[in-house]
PDB file of C-alpha atoms in Angstrom:
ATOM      1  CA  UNK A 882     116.796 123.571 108.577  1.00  0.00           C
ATOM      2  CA  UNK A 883     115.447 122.740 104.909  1.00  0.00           C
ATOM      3  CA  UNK A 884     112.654 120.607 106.279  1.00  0.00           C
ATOM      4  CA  UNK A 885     108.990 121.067 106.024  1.00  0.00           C
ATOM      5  CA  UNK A 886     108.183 124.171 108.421  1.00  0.00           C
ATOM      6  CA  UNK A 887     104.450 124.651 109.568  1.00  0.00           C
ATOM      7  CA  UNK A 888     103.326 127.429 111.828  1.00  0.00           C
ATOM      8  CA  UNK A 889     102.006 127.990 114.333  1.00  0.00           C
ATOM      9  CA  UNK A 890     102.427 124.725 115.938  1.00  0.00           C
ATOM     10  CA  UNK A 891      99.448 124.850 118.434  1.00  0.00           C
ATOM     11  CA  UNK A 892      96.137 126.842 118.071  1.00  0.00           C
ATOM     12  CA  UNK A 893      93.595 127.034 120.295  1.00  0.00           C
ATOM     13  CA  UNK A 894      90.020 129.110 119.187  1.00  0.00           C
ATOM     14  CA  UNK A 895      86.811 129.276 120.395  1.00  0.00           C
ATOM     15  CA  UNK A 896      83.984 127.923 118.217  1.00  0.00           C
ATOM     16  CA  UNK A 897      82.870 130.018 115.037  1.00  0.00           C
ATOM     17  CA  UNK A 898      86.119 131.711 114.715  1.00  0.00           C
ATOM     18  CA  UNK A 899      88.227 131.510 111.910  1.00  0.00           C
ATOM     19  CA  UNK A 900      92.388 130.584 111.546  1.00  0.00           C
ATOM     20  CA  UNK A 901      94.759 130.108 108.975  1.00  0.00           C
ATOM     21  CA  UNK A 902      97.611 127.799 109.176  1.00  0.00           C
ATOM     22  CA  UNK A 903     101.321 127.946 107.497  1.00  0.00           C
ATOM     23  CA  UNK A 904     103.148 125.517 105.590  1.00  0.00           C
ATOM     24  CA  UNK A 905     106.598 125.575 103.957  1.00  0.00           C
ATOM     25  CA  UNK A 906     107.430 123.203 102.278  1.00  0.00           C
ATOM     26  CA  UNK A 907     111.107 122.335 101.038  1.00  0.00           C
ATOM     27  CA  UNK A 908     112.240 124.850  98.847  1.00  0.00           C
ATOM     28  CA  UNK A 909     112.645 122.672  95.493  1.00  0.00           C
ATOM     29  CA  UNK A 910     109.343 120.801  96.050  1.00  0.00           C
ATOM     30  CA  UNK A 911     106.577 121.691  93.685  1.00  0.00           C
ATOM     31  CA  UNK A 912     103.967 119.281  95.107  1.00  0.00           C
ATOM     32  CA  UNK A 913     102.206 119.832  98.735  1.00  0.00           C
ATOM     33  CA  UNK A 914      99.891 117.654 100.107  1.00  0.00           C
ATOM     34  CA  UNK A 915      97.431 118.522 103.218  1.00  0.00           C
ATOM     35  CA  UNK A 916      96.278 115.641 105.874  1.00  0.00           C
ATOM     36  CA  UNK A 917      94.050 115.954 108.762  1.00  0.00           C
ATOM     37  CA  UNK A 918      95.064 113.142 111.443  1.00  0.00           C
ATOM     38  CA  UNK A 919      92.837 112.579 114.414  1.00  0.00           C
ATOM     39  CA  UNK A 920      93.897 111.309 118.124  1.00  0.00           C
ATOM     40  CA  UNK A 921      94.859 107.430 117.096  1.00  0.00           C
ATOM     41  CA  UNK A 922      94.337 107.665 113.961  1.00  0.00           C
ATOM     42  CA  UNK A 923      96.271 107.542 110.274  1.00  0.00           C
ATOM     43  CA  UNK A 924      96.137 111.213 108.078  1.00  0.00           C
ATOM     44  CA  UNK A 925      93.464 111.813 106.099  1.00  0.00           C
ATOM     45  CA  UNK A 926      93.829 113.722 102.391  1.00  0.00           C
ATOM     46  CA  UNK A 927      92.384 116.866 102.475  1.00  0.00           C
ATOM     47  CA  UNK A 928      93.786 118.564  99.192  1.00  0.00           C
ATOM     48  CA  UNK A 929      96.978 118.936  96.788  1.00  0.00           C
ATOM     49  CA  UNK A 930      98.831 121.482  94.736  1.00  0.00           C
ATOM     50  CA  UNK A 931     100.816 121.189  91.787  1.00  0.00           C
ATOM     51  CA  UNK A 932     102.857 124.112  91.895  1.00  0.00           C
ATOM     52  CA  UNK A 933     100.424 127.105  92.132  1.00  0.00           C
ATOM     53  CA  UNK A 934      97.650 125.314  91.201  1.00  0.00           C
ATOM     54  CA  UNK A 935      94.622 123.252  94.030  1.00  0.00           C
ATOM     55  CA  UNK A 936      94.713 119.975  92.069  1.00  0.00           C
ATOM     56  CA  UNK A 937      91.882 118.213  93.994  1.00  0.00           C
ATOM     57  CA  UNK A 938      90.372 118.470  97.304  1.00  0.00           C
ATOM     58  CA  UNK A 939      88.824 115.480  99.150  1.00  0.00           C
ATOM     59  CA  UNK A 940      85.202 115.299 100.194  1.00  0.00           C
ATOM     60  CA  UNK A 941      86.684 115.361 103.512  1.00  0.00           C
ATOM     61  CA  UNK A 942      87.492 119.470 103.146  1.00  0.00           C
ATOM     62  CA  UNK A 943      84.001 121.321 103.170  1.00  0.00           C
ATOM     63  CA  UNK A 944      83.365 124.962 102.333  1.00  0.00           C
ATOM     64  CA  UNK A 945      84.500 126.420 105.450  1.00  0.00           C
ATOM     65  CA  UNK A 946      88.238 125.304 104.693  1.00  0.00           C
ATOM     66  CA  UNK A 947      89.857 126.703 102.040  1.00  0.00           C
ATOM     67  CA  UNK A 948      93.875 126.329 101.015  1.00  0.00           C
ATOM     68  CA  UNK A 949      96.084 128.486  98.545  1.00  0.00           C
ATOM     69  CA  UNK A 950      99.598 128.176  97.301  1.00  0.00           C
ATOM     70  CA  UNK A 951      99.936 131.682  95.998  1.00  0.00           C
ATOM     71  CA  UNK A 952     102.996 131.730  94.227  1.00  0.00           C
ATOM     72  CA  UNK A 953     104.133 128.116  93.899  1.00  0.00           C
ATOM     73  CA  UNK A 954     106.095 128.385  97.599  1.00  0.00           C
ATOM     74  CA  UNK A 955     104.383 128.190 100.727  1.00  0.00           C
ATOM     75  CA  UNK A 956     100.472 127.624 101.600  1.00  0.00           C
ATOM     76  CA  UNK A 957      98.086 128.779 103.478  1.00  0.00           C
ATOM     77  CA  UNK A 958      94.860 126.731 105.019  1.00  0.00           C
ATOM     78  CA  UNK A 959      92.238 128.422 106.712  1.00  0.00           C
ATOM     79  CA  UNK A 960      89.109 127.147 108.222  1.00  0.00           C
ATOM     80  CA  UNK A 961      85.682 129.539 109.069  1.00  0.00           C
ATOM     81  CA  UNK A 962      83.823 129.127 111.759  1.00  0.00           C
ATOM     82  CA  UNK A 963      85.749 126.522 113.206  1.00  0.00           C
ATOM     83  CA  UNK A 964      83.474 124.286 114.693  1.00  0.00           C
ATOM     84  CA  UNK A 965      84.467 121.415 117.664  1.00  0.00           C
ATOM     85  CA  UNK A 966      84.939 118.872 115.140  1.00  0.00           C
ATOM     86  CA  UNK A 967      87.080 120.511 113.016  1.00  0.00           C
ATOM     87  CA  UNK A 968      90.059 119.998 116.203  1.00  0.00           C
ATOM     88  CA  UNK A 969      92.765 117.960 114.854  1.00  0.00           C
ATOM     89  CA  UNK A 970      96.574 117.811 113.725  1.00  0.00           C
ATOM     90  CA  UNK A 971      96.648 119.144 110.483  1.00  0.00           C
ATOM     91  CA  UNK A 972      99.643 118.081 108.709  1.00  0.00           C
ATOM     92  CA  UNK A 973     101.357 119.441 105.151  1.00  0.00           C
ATOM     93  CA  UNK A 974     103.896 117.175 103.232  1.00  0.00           C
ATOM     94  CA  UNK A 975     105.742 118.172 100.214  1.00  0.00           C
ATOM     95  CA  UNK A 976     107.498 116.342  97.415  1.00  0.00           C
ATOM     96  CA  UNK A 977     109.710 116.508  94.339  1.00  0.00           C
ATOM     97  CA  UNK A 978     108.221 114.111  92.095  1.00  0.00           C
ATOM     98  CA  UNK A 979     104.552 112.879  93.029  1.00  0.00           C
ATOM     99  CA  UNK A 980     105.134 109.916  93.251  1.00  0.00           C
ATOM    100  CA  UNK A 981     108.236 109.365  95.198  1.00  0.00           C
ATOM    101  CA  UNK A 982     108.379 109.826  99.067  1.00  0.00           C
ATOM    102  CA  UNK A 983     106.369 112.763 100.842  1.00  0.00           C
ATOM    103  CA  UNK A 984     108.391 114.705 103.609  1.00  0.00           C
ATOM    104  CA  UNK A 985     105.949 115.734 106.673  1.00  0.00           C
ATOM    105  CA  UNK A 986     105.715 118.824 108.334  1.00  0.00           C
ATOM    106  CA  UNK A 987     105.454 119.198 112.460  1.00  0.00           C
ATOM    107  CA  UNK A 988     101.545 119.663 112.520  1.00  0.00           C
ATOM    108  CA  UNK A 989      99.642 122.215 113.502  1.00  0.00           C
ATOM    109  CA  UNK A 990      97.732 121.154 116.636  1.00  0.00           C
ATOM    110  CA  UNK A 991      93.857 122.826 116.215  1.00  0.00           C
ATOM    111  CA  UNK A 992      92.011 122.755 119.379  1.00  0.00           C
ATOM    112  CA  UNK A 993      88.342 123.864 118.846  1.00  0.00           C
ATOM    113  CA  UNK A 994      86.443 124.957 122.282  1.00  0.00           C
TER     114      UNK A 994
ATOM    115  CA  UNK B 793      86.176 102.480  98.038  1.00  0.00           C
ATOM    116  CA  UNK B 794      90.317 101.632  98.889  1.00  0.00           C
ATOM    117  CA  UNK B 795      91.107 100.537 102.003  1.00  0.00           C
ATOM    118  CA  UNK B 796      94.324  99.903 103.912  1.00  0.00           C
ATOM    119  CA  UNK B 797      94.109  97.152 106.830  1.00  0.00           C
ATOM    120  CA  UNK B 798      97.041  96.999 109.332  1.00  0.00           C
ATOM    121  CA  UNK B 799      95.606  94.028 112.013  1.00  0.00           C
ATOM    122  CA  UNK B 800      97.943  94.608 114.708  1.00  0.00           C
ATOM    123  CA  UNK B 801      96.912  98.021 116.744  1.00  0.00           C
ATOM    124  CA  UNK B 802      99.898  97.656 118.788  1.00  0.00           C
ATOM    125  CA  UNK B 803     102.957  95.629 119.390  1.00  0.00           C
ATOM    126  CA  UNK B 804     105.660  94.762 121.675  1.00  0.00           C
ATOM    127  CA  UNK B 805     109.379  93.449 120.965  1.00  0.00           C
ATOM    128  CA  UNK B 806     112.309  93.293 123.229  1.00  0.00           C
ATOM    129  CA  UNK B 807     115.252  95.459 122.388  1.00  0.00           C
ATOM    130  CA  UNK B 808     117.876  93.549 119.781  1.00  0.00           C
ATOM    131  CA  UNK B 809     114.414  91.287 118.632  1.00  0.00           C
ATOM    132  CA  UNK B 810     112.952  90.897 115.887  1.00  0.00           C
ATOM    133  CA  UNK B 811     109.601  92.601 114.974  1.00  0.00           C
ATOM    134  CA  UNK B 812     107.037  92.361 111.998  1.00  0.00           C
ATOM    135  CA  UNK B 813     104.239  94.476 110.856  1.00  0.00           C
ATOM    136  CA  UNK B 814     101.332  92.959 108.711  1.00  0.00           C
ATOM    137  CA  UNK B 815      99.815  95.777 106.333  1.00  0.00           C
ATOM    138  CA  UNK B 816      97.336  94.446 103.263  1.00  0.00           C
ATOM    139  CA  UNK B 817      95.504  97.179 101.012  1.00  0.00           C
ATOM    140  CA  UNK B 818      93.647  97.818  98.011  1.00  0.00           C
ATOM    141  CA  UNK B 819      94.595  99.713  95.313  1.00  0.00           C
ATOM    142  CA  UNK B 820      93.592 100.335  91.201  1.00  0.00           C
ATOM    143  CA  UNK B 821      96.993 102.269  90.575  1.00  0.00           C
ATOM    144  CA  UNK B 822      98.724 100.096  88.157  1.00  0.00           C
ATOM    145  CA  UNK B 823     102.405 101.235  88.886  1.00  0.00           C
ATOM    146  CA  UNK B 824     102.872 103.268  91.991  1.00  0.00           C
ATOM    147  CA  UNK B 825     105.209 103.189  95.418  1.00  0.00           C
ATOM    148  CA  UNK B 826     104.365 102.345  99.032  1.00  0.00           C
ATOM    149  CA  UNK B 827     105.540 103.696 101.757  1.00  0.00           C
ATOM    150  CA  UNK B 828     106.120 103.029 105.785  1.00  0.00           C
ATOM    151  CA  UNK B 829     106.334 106.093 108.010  1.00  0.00           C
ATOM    152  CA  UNK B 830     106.657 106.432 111.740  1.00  0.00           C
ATOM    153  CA  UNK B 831     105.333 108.869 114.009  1.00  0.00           C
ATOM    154  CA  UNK B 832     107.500 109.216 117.042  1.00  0.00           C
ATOM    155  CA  UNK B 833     104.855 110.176 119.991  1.00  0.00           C
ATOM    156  CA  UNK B 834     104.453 113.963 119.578  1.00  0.00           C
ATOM    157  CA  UNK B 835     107.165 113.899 116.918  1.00  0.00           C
ATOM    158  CA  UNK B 836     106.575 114.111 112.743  1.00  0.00           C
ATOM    159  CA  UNK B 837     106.088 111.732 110.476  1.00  0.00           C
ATOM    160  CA  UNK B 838     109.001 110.409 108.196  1.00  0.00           C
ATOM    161  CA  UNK B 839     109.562 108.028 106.062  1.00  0.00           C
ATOM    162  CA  UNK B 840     111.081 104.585 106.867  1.00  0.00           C
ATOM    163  CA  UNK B 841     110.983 102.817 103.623  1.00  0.00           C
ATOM    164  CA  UNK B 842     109.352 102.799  99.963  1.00  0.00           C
ATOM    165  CA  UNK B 843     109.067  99.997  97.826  1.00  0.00           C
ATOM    166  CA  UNK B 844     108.672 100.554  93.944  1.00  0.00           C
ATOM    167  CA  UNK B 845     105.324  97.742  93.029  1.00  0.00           C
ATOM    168  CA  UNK B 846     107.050  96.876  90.001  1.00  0.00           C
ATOM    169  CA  UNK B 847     110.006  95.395  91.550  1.00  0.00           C
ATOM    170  CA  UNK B 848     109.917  92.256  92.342  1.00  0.00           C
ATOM    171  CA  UNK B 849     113.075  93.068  94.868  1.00  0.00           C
ATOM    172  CA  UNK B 850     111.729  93.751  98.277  1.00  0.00           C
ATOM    173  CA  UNK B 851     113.220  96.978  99.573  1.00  0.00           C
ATOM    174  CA  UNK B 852     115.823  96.885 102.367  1.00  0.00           C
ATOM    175  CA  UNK B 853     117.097 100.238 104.631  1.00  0.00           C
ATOM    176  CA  UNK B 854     119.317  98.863 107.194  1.00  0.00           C
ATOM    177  CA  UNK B 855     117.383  97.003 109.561  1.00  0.00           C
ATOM    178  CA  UNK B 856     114.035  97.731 107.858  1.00  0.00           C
ATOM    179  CA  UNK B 857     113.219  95.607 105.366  1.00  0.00           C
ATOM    180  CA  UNK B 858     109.964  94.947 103.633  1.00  0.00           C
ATOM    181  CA  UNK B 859     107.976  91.831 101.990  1.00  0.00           C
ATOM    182  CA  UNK B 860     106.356  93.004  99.382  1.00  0.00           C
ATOM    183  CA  UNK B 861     103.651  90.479  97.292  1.00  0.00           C
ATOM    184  CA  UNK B 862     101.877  92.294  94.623  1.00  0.00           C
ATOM    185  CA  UNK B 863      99.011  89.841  93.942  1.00  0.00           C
ATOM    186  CA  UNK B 864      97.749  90.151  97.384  1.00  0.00           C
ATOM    187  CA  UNK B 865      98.558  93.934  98.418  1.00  0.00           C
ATOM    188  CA  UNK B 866     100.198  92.772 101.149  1.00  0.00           C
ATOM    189  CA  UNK B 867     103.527  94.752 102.370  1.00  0.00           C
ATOM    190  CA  UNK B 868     104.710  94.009 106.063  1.00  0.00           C
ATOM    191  CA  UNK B 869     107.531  95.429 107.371  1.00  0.00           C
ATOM    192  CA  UNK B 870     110.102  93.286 109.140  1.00  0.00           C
ATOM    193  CA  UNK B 871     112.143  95.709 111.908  1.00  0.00           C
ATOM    194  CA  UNK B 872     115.878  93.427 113.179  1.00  0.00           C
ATOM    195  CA  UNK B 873     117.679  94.037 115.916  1.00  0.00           C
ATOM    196  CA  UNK B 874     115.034  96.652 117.478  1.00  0.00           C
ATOM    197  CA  UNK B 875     115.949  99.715 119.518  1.00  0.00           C
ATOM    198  CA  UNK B 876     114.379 101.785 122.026  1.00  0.00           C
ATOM    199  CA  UNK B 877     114.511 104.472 119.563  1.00  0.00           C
ATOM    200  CA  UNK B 878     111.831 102.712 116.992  1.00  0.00           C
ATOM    201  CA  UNK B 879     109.266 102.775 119.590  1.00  0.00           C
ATOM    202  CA  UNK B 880     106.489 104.875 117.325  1.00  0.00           C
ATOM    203  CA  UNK B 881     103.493 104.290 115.427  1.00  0.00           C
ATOM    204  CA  UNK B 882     103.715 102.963 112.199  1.00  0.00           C
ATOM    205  CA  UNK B 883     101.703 103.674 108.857  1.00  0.00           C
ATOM    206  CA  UNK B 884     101.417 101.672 105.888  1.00  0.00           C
ATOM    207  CA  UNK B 885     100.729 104.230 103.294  1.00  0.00           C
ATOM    208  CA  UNK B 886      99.880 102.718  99.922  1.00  0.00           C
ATOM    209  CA  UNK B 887      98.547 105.209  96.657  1.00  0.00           C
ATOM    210  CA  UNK B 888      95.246 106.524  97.273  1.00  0.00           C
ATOM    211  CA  UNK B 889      93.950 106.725  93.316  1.00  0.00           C
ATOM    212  CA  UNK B 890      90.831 108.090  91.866  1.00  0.00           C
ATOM    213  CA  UNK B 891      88.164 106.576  89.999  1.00  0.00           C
ATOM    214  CA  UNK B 892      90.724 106.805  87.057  1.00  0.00           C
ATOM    215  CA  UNK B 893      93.174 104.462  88.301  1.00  0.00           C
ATOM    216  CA  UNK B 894      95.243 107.093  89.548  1.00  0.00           C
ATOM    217  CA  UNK B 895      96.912 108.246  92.409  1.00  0.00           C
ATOM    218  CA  UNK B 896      98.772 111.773  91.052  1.00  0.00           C
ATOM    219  CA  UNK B 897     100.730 110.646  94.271  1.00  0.00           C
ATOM    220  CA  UNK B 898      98.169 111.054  97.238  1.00  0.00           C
ATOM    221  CA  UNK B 899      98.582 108.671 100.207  1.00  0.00           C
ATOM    222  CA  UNK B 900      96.032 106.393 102.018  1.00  0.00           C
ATOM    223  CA  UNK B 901      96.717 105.721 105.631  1.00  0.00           C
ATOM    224  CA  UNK B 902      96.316 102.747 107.444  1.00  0.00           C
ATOM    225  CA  UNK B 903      95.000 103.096 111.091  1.00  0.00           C
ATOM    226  CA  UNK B 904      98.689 102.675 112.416  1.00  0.00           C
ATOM    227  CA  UNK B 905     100.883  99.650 114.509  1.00  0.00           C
ATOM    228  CA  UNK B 906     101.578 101.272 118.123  1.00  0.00           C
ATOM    229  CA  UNK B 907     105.020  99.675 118.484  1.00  0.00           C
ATOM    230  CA  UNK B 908     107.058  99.649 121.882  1.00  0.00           C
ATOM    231  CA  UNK B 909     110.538  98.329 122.186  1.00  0.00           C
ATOM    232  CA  UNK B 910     111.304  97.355 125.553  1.00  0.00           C
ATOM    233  CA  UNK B 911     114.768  97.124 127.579  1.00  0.00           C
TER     234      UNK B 911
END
């Protein structure tokens, strides 16, 4: 499968923990995109890389989350102390050229308690 | 600050009718693509069709086609000969630019078209 790969799929934590979440994006793709989608709701930007390098991050992402695309492959996003709010789909798209078409990930599935 | 309006929260078509959904949005990217994507309940997103703004062509994939007019940021998307299989919701997801003008390719999502195709 060359798609977009996230992991895990579903995580459930208890308020004031902290998690990390996976995202690989397709192999050739130097751009990956985060979104935050709600029940109902469209995504949400949260933040961008160019290669290795966090482009811009929304107002949306506060200082508990944080994101990292070491070496220009996959990406990491990890939230502190999670709080209830923070439960959502959180969603990773990559793409060749910025402009053209974004491929989607599965989602991770954050449930805060 | 950019908005993306899709008026119909949900829609219904018989299978092998004809459906259309209305998307209008707001943009300050000069040159820049739009996209529809579909969200299969508890499936991903992907992509159903772009349309390049400075075409005046409206984009066609199969039996998704698009109307497209610039002027007024409007880009519906017209779905023929539906099939159980397009039941989904539906995004219109236009640039989302900065202050500058420019989107360096981020989306903006409208609050999707719940669409059911029925037998």
């Amino acid at each position: 499968d060359t798609g977009v790969s996230q992991n895990p799929r579903h995580k459930i934590t208890k308020r004031g923990q902290n998690v990390t979440f996976r995202c690989d994006p397709i192999s050739e793709h130097n751009r990956l995109y985060w979104y935050r989608q709600t029940l109902g709701q469209g995504p949400e930007f949260l933040t961008y890389f160019q290669n290795e390098a966090q482009l811009e991050k929304s107002r949306l992402l506060s200082d508990r989350f944080s994101a990292e695309r070491p070496k220009g492959s996959f990406s990491t996003l990890e939230i502190q102390r999670t709080e209830q709010g923070d439960s959502a789909m959180y969603l990773c798209a990559s793409s060749l050229v910025p402009i053209y078409e974004q491929f989607f990930g599965p989602g991770t599935r954050l449930t805060v308690l | 600050a950019q908005t993306v309006t899709q008026s119909q929260p949900e829609m219904s078509v018989q299978e092998a009718e004809t459906v259309t959904l209305s998307c209008t949005y707001d943009t300050s990217e000069s040159n820049y693509y739009l996209f529809w994507y579909k969200q299969p309940p508890s499936r991903q997103m992907i992509l159903v069709i772009r349309q390049e703004a400075y075409k005046q062509q409206n984009a066609t994939e199969n039996r998704f086609s698009v109307n497209f007019q610039k002027a007024a940021k409007s880009f519906s998307l017209k779905i023929s000969d539906s099939q159980l299989g397009d039941t989904a919701m539906y995004f219109c997801a236009p640039p989302l630019a900065n202050a500058g003008g420019t989107s360096y390719g981020k989306l903006t999502f409208g609050q999707g078209t719940i669409l059911t195709v029925h037998p």
